[in-house]
PDB file of C-alpha atoms in Angstrom:
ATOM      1  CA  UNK Q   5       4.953 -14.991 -13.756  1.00  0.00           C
ATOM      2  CA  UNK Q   6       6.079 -13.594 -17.526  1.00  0.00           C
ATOM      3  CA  UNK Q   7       5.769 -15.635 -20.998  1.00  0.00           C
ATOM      4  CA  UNK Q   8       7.415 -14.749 -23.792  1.00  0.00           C
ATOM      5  CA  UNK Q   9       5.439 -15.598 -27.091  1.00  0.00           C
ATOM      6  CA  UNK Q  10       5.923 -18.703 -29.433  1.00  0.00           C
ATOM      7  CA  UNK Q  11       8.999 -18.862 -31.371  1.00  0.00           C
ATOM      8  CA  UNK Q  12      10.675 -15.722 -28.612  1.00  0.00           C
ATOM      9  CA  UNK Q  13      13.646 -17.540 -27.905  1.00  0.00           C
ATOM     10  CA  UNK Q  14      14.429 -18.969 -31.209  1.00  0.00           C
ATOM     11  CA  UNK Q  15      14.440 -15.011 -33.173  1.00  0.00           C
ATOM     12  CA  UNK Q  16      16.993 -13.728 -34.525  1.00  0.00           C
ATOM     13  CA  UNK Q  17      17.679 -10.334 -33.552  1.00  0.00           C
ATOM     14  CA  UNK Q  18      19.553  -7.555 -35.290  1.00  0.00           C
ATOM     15  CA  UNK Q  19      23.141  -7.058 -34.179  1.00  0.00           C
ATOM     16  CA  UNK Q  20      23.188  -3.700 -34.200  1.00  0.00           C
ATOM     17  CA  UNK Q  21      20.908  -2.746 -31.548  1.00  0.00           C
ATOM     18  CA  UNK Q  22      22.398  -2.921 -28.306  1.00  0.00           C
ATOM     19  CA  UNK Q  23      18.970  -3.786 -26.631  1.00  0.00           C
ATOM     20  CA  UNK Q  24      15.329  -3.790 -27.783  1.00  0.00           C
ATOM     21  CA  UNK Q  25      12.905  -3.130 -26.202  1.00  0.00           C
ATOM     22  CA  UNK Q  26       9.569  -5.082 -26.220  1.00  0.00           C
ATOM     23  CA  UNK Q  27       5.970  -4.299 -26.140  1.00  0.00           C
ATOM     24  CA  UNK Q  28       4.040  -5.148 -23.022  1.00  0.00           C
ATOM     25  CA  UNK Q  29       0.875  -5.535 -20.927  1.00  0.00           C
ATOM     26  CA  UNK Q  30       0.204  -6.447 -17.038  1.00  0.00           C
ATOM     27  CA  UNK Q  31      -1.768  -9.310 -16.064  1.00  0.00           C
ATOM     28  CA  UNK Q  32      -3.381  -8.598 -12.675  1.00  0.00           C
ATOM     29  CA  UNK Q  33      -4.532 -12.150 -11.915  1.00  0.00           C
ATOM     30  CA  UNK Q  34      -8.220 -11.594 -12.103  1.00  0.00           C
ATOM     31  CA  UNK Q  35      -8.462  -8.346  -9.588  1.00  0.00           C
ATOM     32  CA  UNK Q  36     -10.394  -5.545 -11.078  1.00  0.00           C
ATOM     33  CA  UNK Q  37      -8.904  -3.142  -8.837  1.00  0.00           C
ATOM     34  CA  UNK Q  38      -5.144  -4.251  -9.557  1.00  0.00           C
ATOM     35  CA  UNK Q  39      -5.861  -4.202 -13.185  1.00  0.00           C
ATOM     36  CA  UNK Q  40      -7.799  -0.433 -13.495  1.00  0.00           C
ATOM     37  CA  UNK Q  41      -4.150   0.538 -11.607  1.00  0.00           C
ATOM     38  CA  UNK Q  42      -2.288  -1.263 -14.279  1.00  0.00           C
ATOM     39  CA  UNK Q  43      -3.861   0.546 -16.781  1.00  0.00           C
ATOM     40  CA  UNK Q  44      -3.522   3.659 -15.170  1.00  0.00           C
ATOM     41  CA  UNK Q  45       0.212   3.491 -14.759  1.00  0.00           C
ATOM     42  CA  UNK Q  46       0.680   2.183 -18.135  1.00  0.00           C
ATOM     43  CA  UNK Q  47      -1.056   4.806 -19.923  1.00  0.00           C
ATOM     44  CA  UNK Q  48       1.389   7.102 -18.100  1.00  0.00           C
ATOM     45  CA  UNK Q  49       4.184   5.155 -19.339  1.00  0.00           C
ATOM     46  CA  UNK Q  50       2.884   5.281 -23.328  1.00  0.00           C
ATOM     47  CA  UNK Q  51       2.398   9.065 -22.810  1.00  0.00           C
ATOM     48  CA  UNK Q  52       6.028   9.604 -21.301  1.00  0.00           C
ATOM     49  CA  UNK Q  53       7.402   7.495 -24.279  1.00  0.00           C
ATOM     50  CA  UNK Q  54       5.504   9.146 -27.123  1.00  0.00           C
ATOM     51  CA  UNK Q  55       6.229  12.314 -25.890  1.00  0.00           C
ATOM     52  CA  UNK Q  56       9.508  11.507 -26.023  1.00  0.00           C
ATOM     53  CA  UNK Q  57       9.332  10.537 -29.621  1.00  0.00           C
ATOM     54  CA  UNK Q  58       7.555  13.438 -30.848  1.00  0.00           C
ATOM     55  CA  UNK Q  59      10.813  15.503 -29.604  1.00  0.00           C
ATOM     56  CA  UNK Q  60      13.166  13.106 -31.191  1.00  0.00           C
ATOM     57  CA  UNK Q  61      14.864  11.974 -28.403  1.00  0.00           C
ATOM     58  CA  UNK Q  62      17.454   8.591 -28.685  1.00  0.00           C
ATOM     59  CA  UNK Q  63      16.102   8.014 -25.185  1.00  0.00           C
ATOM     60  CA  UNK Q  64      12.251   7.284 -26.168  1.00  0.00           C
ATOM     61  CA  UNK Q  65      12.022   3.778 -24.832  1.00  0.00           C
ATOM     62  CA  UNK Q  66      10.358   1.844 -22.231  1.00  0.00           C
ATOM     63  CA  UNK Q  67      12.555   1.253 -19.277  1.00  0.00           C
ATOM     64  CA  UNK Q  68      10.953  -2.214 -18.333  1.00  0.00           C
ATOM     65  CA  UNK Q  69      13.656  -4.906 -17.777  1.00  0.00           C
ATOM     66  CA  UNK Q  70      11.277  -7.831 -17.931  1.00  0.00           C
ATOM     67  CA  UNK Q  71      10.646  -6.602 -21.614  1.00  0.00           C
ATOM     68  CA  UNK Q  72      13.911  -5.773 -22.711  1.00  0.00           C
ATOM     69  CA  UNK Q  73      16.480  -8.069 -24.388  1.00  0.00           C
ATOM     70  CA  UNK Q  74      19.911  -6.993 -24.513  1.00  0.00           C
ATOM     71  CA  UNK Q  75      23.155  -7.608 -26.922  1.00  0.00           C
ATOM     72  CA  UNK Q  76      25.904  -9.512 -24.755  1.00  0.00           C
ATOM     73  CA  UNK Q  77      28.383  -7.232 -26.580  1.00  0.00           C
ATOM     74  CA  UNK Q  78      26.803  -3.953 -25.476  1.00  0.00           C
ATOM     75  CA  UNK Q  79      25.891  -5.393 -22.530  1.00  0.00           C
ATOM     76  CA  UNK Q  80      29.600  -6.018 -21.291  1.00  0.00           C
ATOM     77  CA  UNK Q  81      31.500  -2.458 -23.352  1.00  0.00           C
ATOM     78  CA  UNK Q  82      28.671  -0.583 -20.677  1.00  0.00           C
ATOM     79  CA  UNK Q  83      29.994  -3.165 -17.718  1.00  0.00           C
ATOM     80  CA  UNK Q  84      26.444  -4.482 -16.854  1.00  0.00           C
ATOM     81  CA  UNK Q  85      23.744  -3.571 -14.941  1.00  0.00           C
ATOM     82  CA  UNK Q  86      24.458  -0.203 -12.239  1.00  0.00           C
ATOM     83  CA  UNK Q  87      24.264  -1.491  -8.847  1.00  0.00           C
ATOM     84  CA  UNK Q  88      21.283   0.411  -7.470  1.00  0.00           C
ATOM     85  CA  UNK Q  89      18.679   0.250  -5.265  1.00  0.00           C
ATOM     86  CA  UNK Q  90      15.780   0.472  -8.090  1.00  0.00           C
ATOM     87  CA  UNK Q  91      15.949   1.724 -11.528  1.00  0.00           C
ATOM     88  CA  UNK Q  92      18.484  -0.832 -12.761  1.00  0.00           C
ATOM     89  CA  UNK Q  93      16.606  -1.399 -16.034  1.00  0.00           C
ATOM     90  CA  UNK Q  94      16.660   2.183 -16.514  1.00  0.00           C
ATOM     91  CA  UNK Q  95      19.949   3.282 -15.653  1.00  0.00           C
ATOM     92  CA  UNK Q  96      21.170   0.393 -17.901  1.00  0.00           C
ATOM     93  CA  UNK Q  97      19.279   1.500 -20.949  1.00  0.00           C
ATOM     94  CA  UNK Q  98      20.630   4.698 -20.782  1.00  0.00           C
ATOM     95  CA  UNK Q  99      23.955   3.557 -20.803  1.00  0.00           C
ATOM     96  CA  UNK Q 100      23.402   0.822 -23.912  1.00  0.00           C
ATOM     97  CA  UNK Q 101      21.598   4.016 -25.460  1.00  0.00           C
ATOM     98  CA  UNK Q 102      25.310   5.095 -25.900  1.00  0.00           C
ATOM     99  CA  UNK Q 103      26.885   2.259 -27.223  1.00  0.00           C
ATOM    100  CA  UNK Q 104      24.272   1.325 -30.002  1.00  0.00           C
ATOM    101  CA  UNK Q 105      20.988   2.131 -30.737  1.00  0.00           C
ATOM    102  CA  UNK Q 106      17.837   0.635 -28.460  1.00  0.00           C
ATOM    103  CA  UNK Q 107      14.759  -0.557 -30.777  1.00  0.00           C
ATOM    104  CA  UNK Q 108      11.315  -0.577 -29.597  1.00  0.00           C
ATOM    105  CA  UNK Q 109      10.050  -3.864 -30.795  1.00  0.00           C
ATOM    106  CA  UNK Q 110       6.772  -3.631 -32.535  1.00  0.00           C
ATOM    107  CA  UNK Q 111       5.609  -7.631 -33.665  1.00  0.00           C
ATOM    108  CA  UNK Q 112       6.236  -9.438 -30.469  1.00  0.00           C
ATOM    109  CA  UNK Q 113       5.581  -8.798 -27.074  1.00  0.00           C
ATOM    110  CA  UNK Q 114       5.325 -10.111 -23.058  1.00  0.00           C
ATOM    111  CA  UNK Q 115       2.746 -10.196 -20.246  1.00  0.00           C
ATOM    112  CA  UNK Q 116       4.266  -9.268 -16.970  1.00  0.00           C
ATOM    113  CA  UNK Q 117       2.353  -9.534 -13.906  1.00  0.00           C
ATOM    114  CA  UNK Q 118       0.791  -6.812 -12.259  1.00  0.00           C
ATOM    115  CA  UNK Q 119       0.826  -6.585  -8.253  1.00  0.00           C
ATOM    116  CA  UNK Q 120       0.688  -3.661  -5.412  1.00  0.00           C
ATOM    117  CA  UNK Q 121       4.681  -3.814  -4.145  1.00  0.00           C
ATOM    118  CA  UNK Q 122       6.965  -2.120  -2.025  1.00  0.00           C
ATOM    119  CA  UNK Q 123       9.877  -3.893  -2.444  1.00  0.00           C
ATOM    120  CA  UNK Q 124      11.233  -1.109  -4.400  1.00  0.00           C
ATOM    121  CA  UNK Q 125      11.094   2.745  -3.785  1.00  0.00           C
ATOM    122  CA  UNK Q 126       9.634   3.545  -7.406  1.00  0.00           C
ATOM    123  CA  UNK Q 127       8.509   1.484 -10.211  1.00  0.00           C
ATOM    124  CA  UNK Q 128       4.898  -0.356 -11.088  1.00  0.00           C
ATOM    125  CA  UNK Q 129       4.253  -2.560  -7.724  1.00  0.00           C
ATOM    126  CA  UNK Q 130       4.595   0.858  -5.906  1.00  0.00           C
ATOM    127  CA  UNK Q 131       2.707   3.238  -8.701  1.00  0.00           C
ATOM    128  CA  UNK Q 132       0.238   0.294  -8.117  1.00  0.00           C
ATOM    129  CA  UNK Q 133       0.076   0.460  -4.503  1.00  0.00           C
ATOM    130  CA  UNK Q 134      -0.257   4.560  -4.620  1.00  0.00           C
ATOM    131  CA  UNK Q 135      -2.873   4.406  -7.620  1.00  0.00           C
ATOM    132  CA  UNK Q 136      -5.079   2.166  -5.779  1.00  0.00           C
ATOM    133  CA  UNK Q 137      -4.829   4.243  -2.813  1.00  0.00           C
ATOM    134  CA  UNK Q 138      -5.318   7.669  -4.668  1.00  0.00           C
ATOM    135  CA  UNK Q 139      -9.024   8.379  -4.906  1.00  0.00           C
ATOM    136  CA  UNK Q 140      -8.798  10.671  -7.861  1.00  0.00           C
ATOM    137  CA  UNK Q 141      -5.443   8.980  -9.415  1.00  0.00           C
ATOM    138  CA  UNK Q 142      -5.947  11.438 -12.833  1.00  0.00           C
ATOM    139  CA  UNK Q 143      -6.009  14.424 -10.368  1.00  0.00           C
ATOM    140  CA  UNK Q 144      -2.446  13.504  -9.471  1.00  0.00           C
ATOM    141  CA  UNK Q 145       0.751  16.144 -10.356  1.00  0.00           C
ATOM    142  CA  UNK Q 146       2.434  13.406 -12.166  1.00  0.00           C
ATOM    143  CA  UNK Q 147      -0.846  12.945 -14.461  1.00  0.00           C
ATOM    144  CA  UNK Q 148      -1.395  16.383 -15.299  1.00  0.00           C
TER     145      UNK Q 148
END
């Protein structure tokens, strides 16, 4: 389940972007486990993104779709979302990244919920699955 905060849908946001991006957290329901995961994989995710940053890249922004809003001009001159089997949000991003600008919201934000998943081949439900699995998950390649 996802919530937006009071007052989301009635903001006005700036025209020029062609999406923004929104800050986040994971709600895991109550299960420890789930949640230490979570946290895991999201730490991963700030550190990709600030790294990204730090090299001044137009790219440094969190490739989430259930925390991303998106201009419905942009959104049609890049012809919508790229038919693929996972990665949509991402793929999509990169393409509005072209068109206009994508801001990294700072004031208001969404809780997404966290759960193992294998629906898709990458993504959080499966860095989930494989974090909770891993015994030493900060041993991993894609940690170090």
């Amino acid at each position: 389940m996802q919530s937006g905060p009071s007052g989301f849908f009635h903001s006005d946001w700036p025209a020029q972007y062609s999406a923004i991006c929104l800050p986040f957290t994971h709600d895991a329901a109550g299960n420890p486990e789930v949640a230490a995961a979570t946290l895991i994989y999201e730490l991963k995710l700030h550190h990709y993104v600030l790294h990204l940053q730090r090299i001044g890249s137009p790219y440094a922004f969190y490739a989430l779709g259930s925390s991303c809003v998106f201009n419905s001009a942009s959104y049609a001159a890049v012809r919508g979302v790229p038919l693929r089997s996972a990665g949509e949000d991402f793929y999509l991003l990169n393409k509005l990244a072209k068109v206009g600008p994508v801001h990294t919201a700072r004031d208001r934000g969404v809780t997404l919920e966290s759960r193992c998943s294998g629906r898709t081949p990458f993504g959080t439900g499966p860095a989930v699955s494989e974090l909770l699995a891993c015994r030493a998950p900060f041993r991993r390649a894609d940690f170090l």
